[in-house]
Short mmCIF file of C-alpha atoms and ligand atoms in Angstrom, two decimals:
data_model
loop_
_atom_site.label_atom_id
_atom_site.label_comp_id
_atom_site.label_asym_id
_atom_site.label_seq_id
_atom_site.Cartn_x
_atom_site.Cartn_y
_atom_site.Cartn_z
CA UNK A 32 129.67 206.39 30.41
CA UNK A 33 129.82 210.12 30.38
CA UNK A 34 129.35 211.64 33.79
CA UNK A 35 127.79 214.61 32.16
CA UNK A 36 125.03 212.37 30.85
CA UNK A 37 124.30 211.10 34.30
CA UNK A 38 124.18 214.66 35.74
CA UNK A 39 121.62 215.59 33.13
CA UNK A 40 119.67 212.33 33.52
CA UNK A 41 119.35 212.89 37.24
CA UNK A 42 118.63 216.60 36.83
CA UNK A 43 115.74 215.85 34.60
CA UNK A 44 114.22 213.43 37.15
CA UNK A 45 115.12 210.18 35.46
CA UNK A 46 116.29 207.04 37.28
CA UNK A 47 120.00 205.81 37.15
CA UNK A 48 120.50 202.30 36.57
CA UNK A 49 122.54 200.00 38.85
CA UNK A 50 125.21 199.59 36.13
CA UNK A 51 125.57 203.37 35.82
CA UNK A 52 125.84 203.74 39.65
CA UNK A 53 128.46 201.00 39.94
CA UNK A 54 130.52 202.45 37.10
CA UNK A 55 130.23 205.99 38.56
CA UNK A 56 131.35 205.00 41.97
CA UNK A 57 134.19 202.80 40.61
CA UNK A 58 135.53 205.56 38.36
CA UNK A 59 135.15 208.21 41.16
CA UNK A 60 137.07 205.86 43.55
CA UNK A 61 139.87 205.52 40.98
CA UNK A 62 140.07 209.37 40.69
CA UNK A 63 138.66 209.35 37.19
CA UNK A 64 135.69 211.67 38.00
CA UNK A 65 136.57 215.27 38.69
CA UNK A 66 135.16 216.70 41.86
CA UNK A 67 133.22 219.42 40.01
CA UNK A 68 131.13 216.70 38.18
CA UNK A 69 130.63 214.61 41.24
CA UNK A 70 129.60 217.72 43.27
CA UNK A 71 126.96 218.57 40.52
CA UNK A 72 125.69 215.01 40.66
CA UNK A 73 125.41 215.26 44.40
CA UNK A 74 123.46 218.39 44.18
CA UNK A 75 120.98 216.92 41.60
CA UNK A 76 120.48 213.88 44.06
CA UNK A 77 120.08 216.34 46.92
CA UNK A 78 117.03 217.82 45.07
CA UNK A 79 115.79 214.83 43.05
CA UNK A 80 116.32 212.12 45.61
CA UNK A 81 117.02 208.35 44.95
CA UNK A 82 114.50 205.59 44.65
CA UNK A 83 114.90 202.33 46.71
CA UNK A 84 116.68 200.61 43.77
CA UNK A 85 119.15 203.46 43.21
CA UNK A 86 119.71 203.82 46.92
CA UNK A 87 120.42 200.15 47.28
CA UNK A 88 122.83 200.27 44.27
CA UNK A 89 124.65 203.26 45.68
CA UNK A 90 125.04 201.60 49.16
CA UNK A 91 126.32 198.37 47.62
CA UNK A 92 128.82 200.26 45.29
CA UNK A 93 130.19 202.24 48.25
CA UNK A 94 130.38 199.11 50.45
CA UNK A 95 132.39 197.36 47.82
CA UNK A 96 134.63 200.18 46.96
CA UNK A 97 137.36 198.76 49.39
CA UNK A 98 138.01 195.84 51.59
CA UNK A 99 135.04 194.08 53.01
CA UNK A 100 134.87 191.85 56.05
CA UNK A 101 133.56 188.28 55.84
CA UNK A 102 132.59 186.57 59.09
CA UNK A 103 131.04 183.51 57.53
CA UNK A 104 133.85 181.46 59.18
CA UNK A 105 132.05 182.03 62.47
CA UNK A 106 129.00 180.12 61.26
CA UNK A 107 126.62 182.79 62.65
CA UNK A 108 125.67 186.29 61.76
CA UNK A 109 127.65 189.19 63.42
CA UNK A 110 125.88 192.26 64.77
CA UNK A 111 126.65 195.91 64.54
CA UNK A 112 125.20 199.08 65.97
CA UNK A 113 125.19 202.61 64.77
CA UNK A 114 124.09 205.89 66.50
CA UNK A 115 123.71 209.01 64.53
CA UNK A 116 125.37 210.88 67.35
CA UNK A 117 124.34 212.57 70.59
CA UNK A 118 125.55 214.22 73.80
CA UNK A 119 126.64 211.81 76.49
CA UNK A 120 125.91 208.92 74.17
CA UNK A 121 127.92 205.93 75.54
CA UNK A 122 125.30 203.29 74.72
CA UNK A 123 127.71 201.17 72.55
CA UNK A 124 130.14 200.82 75.48
CA UNK A 125 127.36 199.42 77.76
CA UNK A 126 125.19 197.56 75.29
CA UNK A 127 128.12 196.00 73.45
CA UNK A 128 129.59 193.89 76.35
CA UNK A 129 126.13 193.07 77.53
CA UNK A 130 124.95 191.55 74.08
CA UNK A 131 128.43 189.90 73.69
CA UNK A 132 127.88 188.24 77.11
CA UNK A 133 124.53 186.99 75.78
CA UNK A 134 126.22 185.24 72.84
CA UNK A 135 125.87 187.86 70.10
CA UNK A 136 129.11 188.51 68.25
CA UNK A 137 129.47 192.35 67.90
CA UNK A 138 131.97 193.63 65.31
CA UNK A 139 131.95 197.36 65.57
CA UNK A 140 133.93 199.75 63.42
CA UNK A 141 133.52 203.39 64.71
CA UNK A 142 134.45 206.76 63.63
CA UNK A 143 136.05 209.47 65.73
CA UNK A 144 133.78 212.04 67.03
CA UNK A 145 133.30 215.34 65.16
CA UNK A 146 131.46 218.02 67.06
CA UNK A 147 130.26 217.91 70.66
CA UNK A 148 132.36 215.16 72.24
CA UNK A 149 134.63 212.27 71.18
CA UNK A 150 133.12 209.37 69.46
CA UNK A 151 133.27 205.79 70.88
CA UNK A 152 136.79 205.39 69.75
CA UNK A 153 137.97 208.63 71.52
CA UNK A 154 136.33 207.40 74.63
CA UNK A 155 138.07 203.97 74.40
CA UNK A 156 141.34 205.59 73.75
CA UNK A 157 141.13 207.51 76.90
CA UNK A 158 141.88 204.20 78.64
CA UNK A 159 145.75 203.97 78.62
CA UNK A 160 147.04 201.38 76.23
CA UNK A 161 143.84 200.66 74.45
CA UNK A 162 144.45 200.02 70.75
CA UNK A 163 141.85 200.98 68.26
CA UNK A 164 144.01 200.63 65.09
CA UNK A 165 143.62 196.91 64.25
CA UNK A 166 144.27 194.91 61.11
CA UNK A 167 141.01 193.27 59.79
CA UNK A 168 142.53 189.88 60.69
CA UNK A 169 143.16 190.84 64.31
CA UNK A 170 139.69 192.47 64.47
CA UNK A 171 137.99 189.26 63.22
CA UNK A 172 140.07 187.06 65.47
CA UNK A 173 139.08 189.19 68.52
CA UNK A 174 135.37 188.99 67.51
CA UNK A 175 135.70 185.13 67.41
CA UNK A 176 137.57 184.87 70.70
CA UNK A 177 135.58 187.41 72.77
CA UNK A 178 132.29 188.06 70.83
CA UNK A 179 133.29 191.70 70.70
CA UNK A 180 135.85 194.05 69.18
CA UNK A 181 135.76 197.79 68.51
CA UNK A 182 138.06 199.36 66.01
CA UNK A 183 138.61 202.65 64.25
CA UNK A 184 137.51 203.21 60.78
CA UNK A 185 140.40 202.72 58.20
CA UNK A 186 140.87 204.09 54.67
CA UNK A 187 140.80 200.61 53.37
CA UNK A 188 137.05 200.05 54.12
CA UNK A 189 134.55 202.03 51.93
CA UNK A 190 137.19 204.56 50.58
CA UNK A 191 134.69 205.85 48.06
CA UNK A 192 132.28 206.68 50.94
CA UNK A 193 135.06 208.71 52.62
CA UNK A 194 135.83 210.58 49.51
CA UNK A 195 132.17 211.29 48.76
CA UNK A 196 131.60 212.39 52.31
CA UNK A 197 134.41 214.87 52.13
CA UNK A 198 132.95 216.33 48.94
CA UNK A 199 129.48 216.44 50.49
CA UNK A 200 130.85 218.32 53.58
CA UNK A 201 132.08 221.18 51.23
CA UNK A 202 129.17 221.33 48.93
CA UNK A 203 126.19 221.57 51.26
CA UNK A 204 124.90 218.07 50.50
CA UNK A 205 125.63 216.26 53.75
CA UNK A 206 121.93 216.96 54.94
CA UNK A 207 120.22 214.66 52.40
CA UNK A 208 118.53 211.67 54.01
CA UNK A 209 119.19 209.27 51.15
CA UNK A 210 122.91 210.10 51.05
CA UNK A 211 123.11 209.89 54.83
CA UNK A 212 121.47 206.49 54.77
CA UNK A 213 123.61 205.04 51.99
CA UNK A 214 126.71 206.40 53.82
CA UNK A 215 125.91 204.82 57.11
CA UNK A 216 124.56 201.52 55.69
CA UNK A 217 127.51 201.15 53.28
CA UNK A 218 129.94 201.08 56.18
CA UNK A 219 127.89 198.52 58.15
CA UNK A 220 127.62 196.27 55.00
CA UNK A 221 131.36 196.51 54.43
CA UNK A 222 132.03 195.57 58.04
CA UNK A 223 130.16 192.26 57.46
CA UNK A 224 127.18 192.99 59.68
CA UNK A 225 124.24 190.50 59.40
CA UNK A 226 122.08 192.22 62.05
CA UNK A 227 122.11 195.92 62.64
CA UNK A 228 120.51 198.10 65.32
CA UNK A 229 120.39 201.68 64.34
CA UNK A 230 119.85 204.44 66.98
CA UNK A 231 118.50 207.51 65.12
CA UNK A 232 118.78 210.42 67.59
CA UNK A 233 116.22 213.21 67.44
CA UNK A 234 116.34 216.40 69.37
CA UNK A 235 118.26 219.41 70.40
CA UNK A 236 121.51 217.58 70.85
CA UNK A 237 121.27 215.64 67.56
CA UNK A 238 121.83 216.55 63.98
CA UNK A 239 118.21 215.68 63.25
CA UNK A 240 115.67 217.90 65.04
CA UNK A 241 112.66 217.07 62.95
CA UNK A 242 110.48 214.15 63.85
CA UNK A 243 109.44 213.32 60.33
CA UNK A 244 113.05 213.46 59.07
CA UNK A 245 114.22 211.10 61.86
CA UNK A 246 111.51 208.53 60.95
CA UNK A 247 112.35 208.90 57.24
CA UNK A 248 115.93 208.25 57.86
CA UNK A 249 115.02 205.23 60.19
CA UNK A 250 112.80 203.84 57.43
CA UNK A 251 115.29 204.40 54.59
CA UNK A 252 118.16 202.59 56.42
CA UNK A 253 115.68 199.74 57.37
CA UNK A 254 114.67 199.55 53.69
CA UNK A 255 118.27 199.44 52.44
CA UNK A 256 119.06 196.77 54.91
CA UNK A 257 116.19 194.52 53.99
CA UNK A 258 116.93 194.96 50.20
CA UNK A 259 120.56 193.77 51.09
CA UNK A 260 119.41 190.89 53.05
CA UNK A 261 120.35 192.22 56.48
CA UNK A 262 118.25 192.22 59.65
CA UNK A 263 117.80 195.71 60.73
CA UNK A 264 115.88 197.58 63.53
CA UNK A 265 115.94 201.41 63.60
CA UNK A 266 114.95 203.10 66.80
CA UNK A 267 114.31 206.82 67.04
CA UNK A 268 115.47 207.89 70.45
CA UNK A 269 115.31 211.25 72.32
CA UNK A 270 118.31 213.53 72.27
CA UNK A 271 116.94 216.67 73.96
CA UNK A 272 118.84 216.26 77.25
CA UNK A 273 122.15 214.48 77.57
CA UNK A 274 122.18 210.82 78.07
CA UNK A 275 123.34 209.96 81.61
CA UNK A 276 125.02 212.62 83.67
CA UNK A 277 128.60 212.63 82.09
CA UNK A 278 129.66 214.47 78.94
CA UNK A 279 133.40 214.16 78.14
CA UNK A 280 135.67 211.16 77.38
CA UNK A 281 137.07 209.83 80.79
CA UNK A 282 133.95 211.17 82.52
CA UNK A 283 131.82 208.91 80.21
CA UNK A 284 134.09 205.87 80.72
CA UNK A 285 133.59 206.18 84.43
CA UNK A 286 129.84 206.45 83.90
CA UNK A 287 129.94 203.28 81.75
CA UNK A 288 131.55 201.39 84.71
CA UNK A 289 128.92 202.73 87.02
CA UNK A 290 126.13 201.50 84.72
CA UNK A 291 127.79 198.13 84.38
CA UNK A 292 128.05 197.83 88.22
CA UNK A 293 124.33 198.60 88.38
CA UNK A 294 124.86 202.02 89.79
CA UNK A 295 124.49 204.10 86.70
CA UNK A 296 121.81 206.65 85.67
CA UNK A 297 118.41 204.99 84.80
CA UNK A 298 118.14 206.37 81.34
CA UNK A 299 121.51 204.78 80.21
CA UNK A 300 120.58 201.47 81.76
CA UNK A 301 117.17 201.47 80.17
CA UNK A 302 118.19 202.56 76.62
CA UNK A 303 121.23 200.21 76.54
CA UNK A 304 119.22 197.21 77.63
CA UNK A 305 116.23 198.11 75.40
CA UNK A 306 118.39 198.57 72.27
CA UNK A 307 120.30 195.39 73.28
CA UNK A 308 117.03 193.50 73.75
CA UNK A 309 115.99 194.35 70.16
CA UNK A 310 119.35 193.03 68.91
CA UNK A 311 118.96 189.85 70.93
CA UNK A 312 115.58 189.28 69.52
CA UNK A 313 116.92 190.02 65.98
CA UNK A 314 119.66 187.43 66.41
CA UNK A 315 117.25 184.80 67.72
CA UNK A 316 118.93 184.86 71.20
CA UNK A 317 115.67 185.96 72.85
CA UNK A 318 112.01 185.26 72.05
CA UNK A 319 111.19 188.97 72.00
CA UNK A 320 112.90 192.33 72.87
CA UNK A 321 111.45 192.35 76.34
CA UNK A 322 112.94 188.94 77.21
CA UNK A 323 116.20 190.06 75.73
CA UNK A 324 116.19 193.24 77.85
CA UNK A 325 115.47 191.25 81.04
CA UNK A 326 118.44 188.97 80.32
CA UNK A 327 120.76 192.01 79.90
CA UNK A 328 119.45 193.64 83.02
CA UNK A 329 120.32 190.35 84.80
CA UNK A 330 123.86 190.73 83.29
CA UNK A 331 124.26 194.10 84.82
CA UNK A 332 123.05 192.75 88.32
CA UNK A 333 125.41 189.71 88.25
CA UNK A 334 128.41 191.52 86.91
CA UNK A 335 128.65 189.49 83.71
CA UNK A 336 128.54 192.65 81.53
CA UNK A 337 131.22 194.30 83.54
CA UNK A 338 133.43 191.27 83.25
CA UNK A 339 132.85 191.36 79.40
CA UNK A 340 133.77 194.97 79.30
CA UNK A 341 137.08 194.31 81.08
CA UNK A 342 137.74 191.43 78.79
CA UNK A 343 137.22 193.76 75.71
CA UNK A 344 139.55 196.31 77.18
CA UNK A 345 142.28 193.81 78.10
CA UNK A 346 142.06 192.02 74.75
CA UNK A 347 142.86 195.36 72.96
CA UNK A 348 145.66 196.27 75.21
CA UNK A 349 143.91 198.58 77.61
CA UNK A 350 145.09 198.77 81.28
CA UNK A 351 142.43 197.29 83.35
CA UNK A 352 143.97 198.82 86.50
CA UNK A 353 142.07 202.01 85.53
CA UNK A 354 138.76 200.08 85.49
CA UNK A 355 139.39 198.46 88.82
CA UNK A 356 140.31 201.80 90.24
CA UNK A 357 138.78 204.70 88.17
CA UNK A 358 140.50 207.26 90.60
CA UNK A 359 143.72 206.44 88.62
CA UNK A 360 142.26 208.33 85.60
CA UNK A 361 143.74 211.79 85.08
CA UNK A 362 141.37 214.55 86.18
CA UNK A 363 141.04 218.06 84.86
CA UNK A 364 142.98 220.88 86.76
CA UNK A 365 139.75 222.78 87.47
CA UNK A 366 136.45 221.53 88.75
CA UNK A 367 133.92 224.28 89.18
CA UNK A 368 130.41 224.00 90.37
CA UNK A 369 127.51 225.63 88.48
CA UNK A 370 124.82 226.62 91.08
CA UNK A 371 121.11 227.06 90.37
CA UNK A 372 120.36 230.73 90.27
CA UNK A 373 116.70 230.09 91.58
CA UNK A 374 114.39 227.40 92.88
CA UNK A 375 112.01 225.58 90.58
CA UNK A 376 111.48 222.67 88.17
CA UNK A 377 114.19 221.87 85.61
CA UNK A 378 112.21 222.33 82.42
CA UNK A 379 115.09 221.97 80.06
CA UNK A 380 118.74 220.78 79.99
CA UNK A 381 119.56 221.73 76.39
CA UNK A 382 121.75 218.87 74.98
CA UNK A 383 122.99 220.83 72.05
CA UNK A 384 124.19 223.72 74.33
CA UNK A 385 125.90 221.11 76.79
CA UNK A 386 127.57 219.51 73.89
CA UNK A 387 128.89 222.81 72.54
CA UNK A 388 130.35 223.68 75.96
CA UNK A 389 131.98 220.27 76.16
CA UNK A 390 133.61 220.89 72.77
CA UNK A 391 134.70 224.45 74.01
CA UNK A 392 136.41 222.78 76.91
CA UNK A 393 138.30 220.47 74.49
CA UNK A 394 136.18 217.28 74.92
CA UNK A 395 135.30 217.35 71.19
CA UNK A 396 136.82 218.45 67.87
CA UNK A 397 135.76 221.08 65.38
CA UNK A 398 138.09 219.85 62.70
CA UNK A 399 139.24 216.17 61.94
CA UNK A 400 142.82 216.40 63.10
CA UNK A 401 142.25 218.28 66.30
CA UNK A 402 143.49 216.65 69.52
CA UNK A 403 140.88 216.08 72.18
CA UNK A 404 141.48 216.53 75.88
CA UNK A 405 140.25 213.20 77.54
CA UNK A 406 139.86 214.62 81.00
CA UNK A 407 137.63 217.74 80.38
CA UNK A 408 133.85 217.88 80.34
CA UNK A 409 130.79 218.37 82.25
CA UNK A 410 129.01 216.21 84.97
CA UNK A 411 125.36 217.05 85.63
CA UNK A 412 123.48 216.40 88.82
CA UNK A 413 119.88 216.51 87.55
CA UNK A 414 117.44 215.36 84.89
CA UNK A 415 114.60 217.36 83.33
CA UNK A 416 111.46 217.32 85.57
CA UNK A 417 113.44 217.38 88.87
CA UNK A 418 113.03 220.09 91.46
CA UNK A 419 116.07 222.14 92.37
CA UNK A 420 116.55 224.69 95.09
CA UNK A 421 118.54 228.04 94.68
CA UNK A 422 122.13 227.43 95.24
CA UNK A 423 122.12 223.68 94.57
CA UNK A 424 124.81 222.33 92.21
CA UNK A 425 123.39 221.76 88.80
CA UNK A 426 126.71 220.66 87.26
CA UNK A 427 130.43 220.50 87.51
CA UNK A 428 132.63 221.89 84.85
CA UNK A 429 135.93 220.01 84.41
CA UNK A 430 138.54 222.27 82.61
CA UNK A 431 142.20 222.31 81.99
CA UNK A 432 142.62 226.14 81.55
CA UNK A 433 141.18 229.13 83.08
CA UNK A 434 139.97 230.77 79.92
CA UNK A 435 137.95 227.90 78.69
CA UNK A 436 136.59 227.35 82.27
CA UNK A 437 135.28 230.98 82.43
CA UNK A 438 133.73 230.78 79.01
CA UNK A 439 132.11 227.40 79.73
CA UNK A 440 130.59 228.43 82.98
CA UNK A 441 129.19 231.53 81.34
CA UNK A 442 127.66 229.51 78.42
CA UNK A 443 126.48 226.59 80.45
CA UNK A 444 123.87 228.70 82.44
CA UNK A 445 122.07 229.07 79.10
CA UNK A 446 121.60 225.29 78.77
CA UNK A 447 119.29 225.13 82.01
CA UNK A 448 115.73 226.45 82.14
CA UNK A 449 114.24 226.54 85.59
CA UNK A 450 110.54 227.44 86.01
CA UNK A 451 107.45 227.01 88.19
CA UNK A 452 105.80 224.27 86.18
CA UNK A 453 106.95 220.72 86.35
CA UNK A 454 107.84 219.71 82.76
CA UNK A 455 106.55 216.49 81.26
CA UNK A 456 109.06 213.57 81.52
CA UNK A 457 110.88 213.18 78.27
CA UNK A 458 110.26 209.73 76.55
CA UNK A 459 113.48 207.68 75.99
CA UNK A 460 112.12 206.45 72.67
CA UNK A 461 109.95 207.93 69.88
CA UNK A 462 109.37 204.88 67.93
CA UNK A 463 110.82 201.68 66.27
CA UNK A 464 111.00 200.82 62.65
CA UNK A 465 109.56 198.28 61.80
CA UNK A 466 107.24 198.08 64.71
CA UNK A 467 108.61 194.86 66.30
CA UNK A 468 106.26 191.97 67.17
CA UNK A 469 106.60 191.79 70.93
N1 URA B 1554 127.03 210.01 59.48
C1 URA B 1554 127.52 209.22 58.52
O1 URA B 1554 128.07 208.17 58.75
N2 URA B 1554 127.23 209.67 57.26
C2 URA B 1554 126.56 210.71 56.99
O2 URA B 1554 126.37 211.03 55.83
C3 URA B 1554 126.08 211.58 57.97
C4 URA B 1554 126.26 211.00 59.37
#
């Protein structure tokens, strides 16, 4: 195989065979394909796209480029969840323990956050002692024992995907829906998932801001999953305002605890139980998503979900004293109120701007190796549509140094739009792929 021939073939609109894709990814993984040729091929794919057969072949080749996890010893499918990333998105940490309590084994391998705030792994690591670096054996053992384990991505799983992503990142080819779909699904397949719930975020705090693109990504990932014999549901959800009220790692862990105690913001409780309900239905643990959702709401009411969360934390070395008494968590040095400059209805709380301010405070990272500050972030007091009076506290800024505090407060005002008219309530969900029989 000459890579040049594949570049020309794709450039001219032809279809690559499964054998060609397998060989290409294998050689690339071994370091035998120069970056300049792989970059050229990525750019031809960016413009020519991939058909379903090519996409499935690419996903499978990436999935099998390293270690794969096999949960067949459990005698049941394991589930996984993926979110394309949003602001205040802590759904995994709420939904995960709830579905695990309902008998769904959840084996979740997560990346660290890049951009607005930390990812699930960063949030978990803000609990003292919690270990996210696990061997595959330990990870599988924990899933068997507790029905839930969450670990950080390793270089051993889908190494070719990691190399390809690094190249996409510097060649302007990240924003291709086929490549995004193959990238996400390869990691789910390699991690042994049989049932996958995909949360495709759409809006001002998401990397997709175009409705058609969000649904195309949702459908593409669903199609890949089906082709590969996986049960998949993609849900396109609203990311125009932050989820919940807390943005920042420790602040979000505290909010997870509130939701699991039945005291959390309604949007988080609703979205976590809706997505979990779909997963229960997919796994045959509920007759339909609605029934699944109701069961998970019961697990919030009776404390079963909270108990499972504590079990997850303890099993991975986390100190449960912090969960019993969240006031033990370190707090940021400065806590400044942001007051409403006028009275009126909140017409917008711009998730992207809130996320950027959180990153500026140190809650997120702008490059991979950057340390994050677990204590900083923003806590909001309102949702879009609510009435505020002049001088009311819109939000608190939690900062660890005066310079970032000052810059954050200045920028944060731009995230709020207050007007005379009451804005329409924002929907939580835009749509589900496939439309699920309820
Ligand atoms: N997230 C991924 O995992 N892969 C992409 O290509 C883009 C977002």
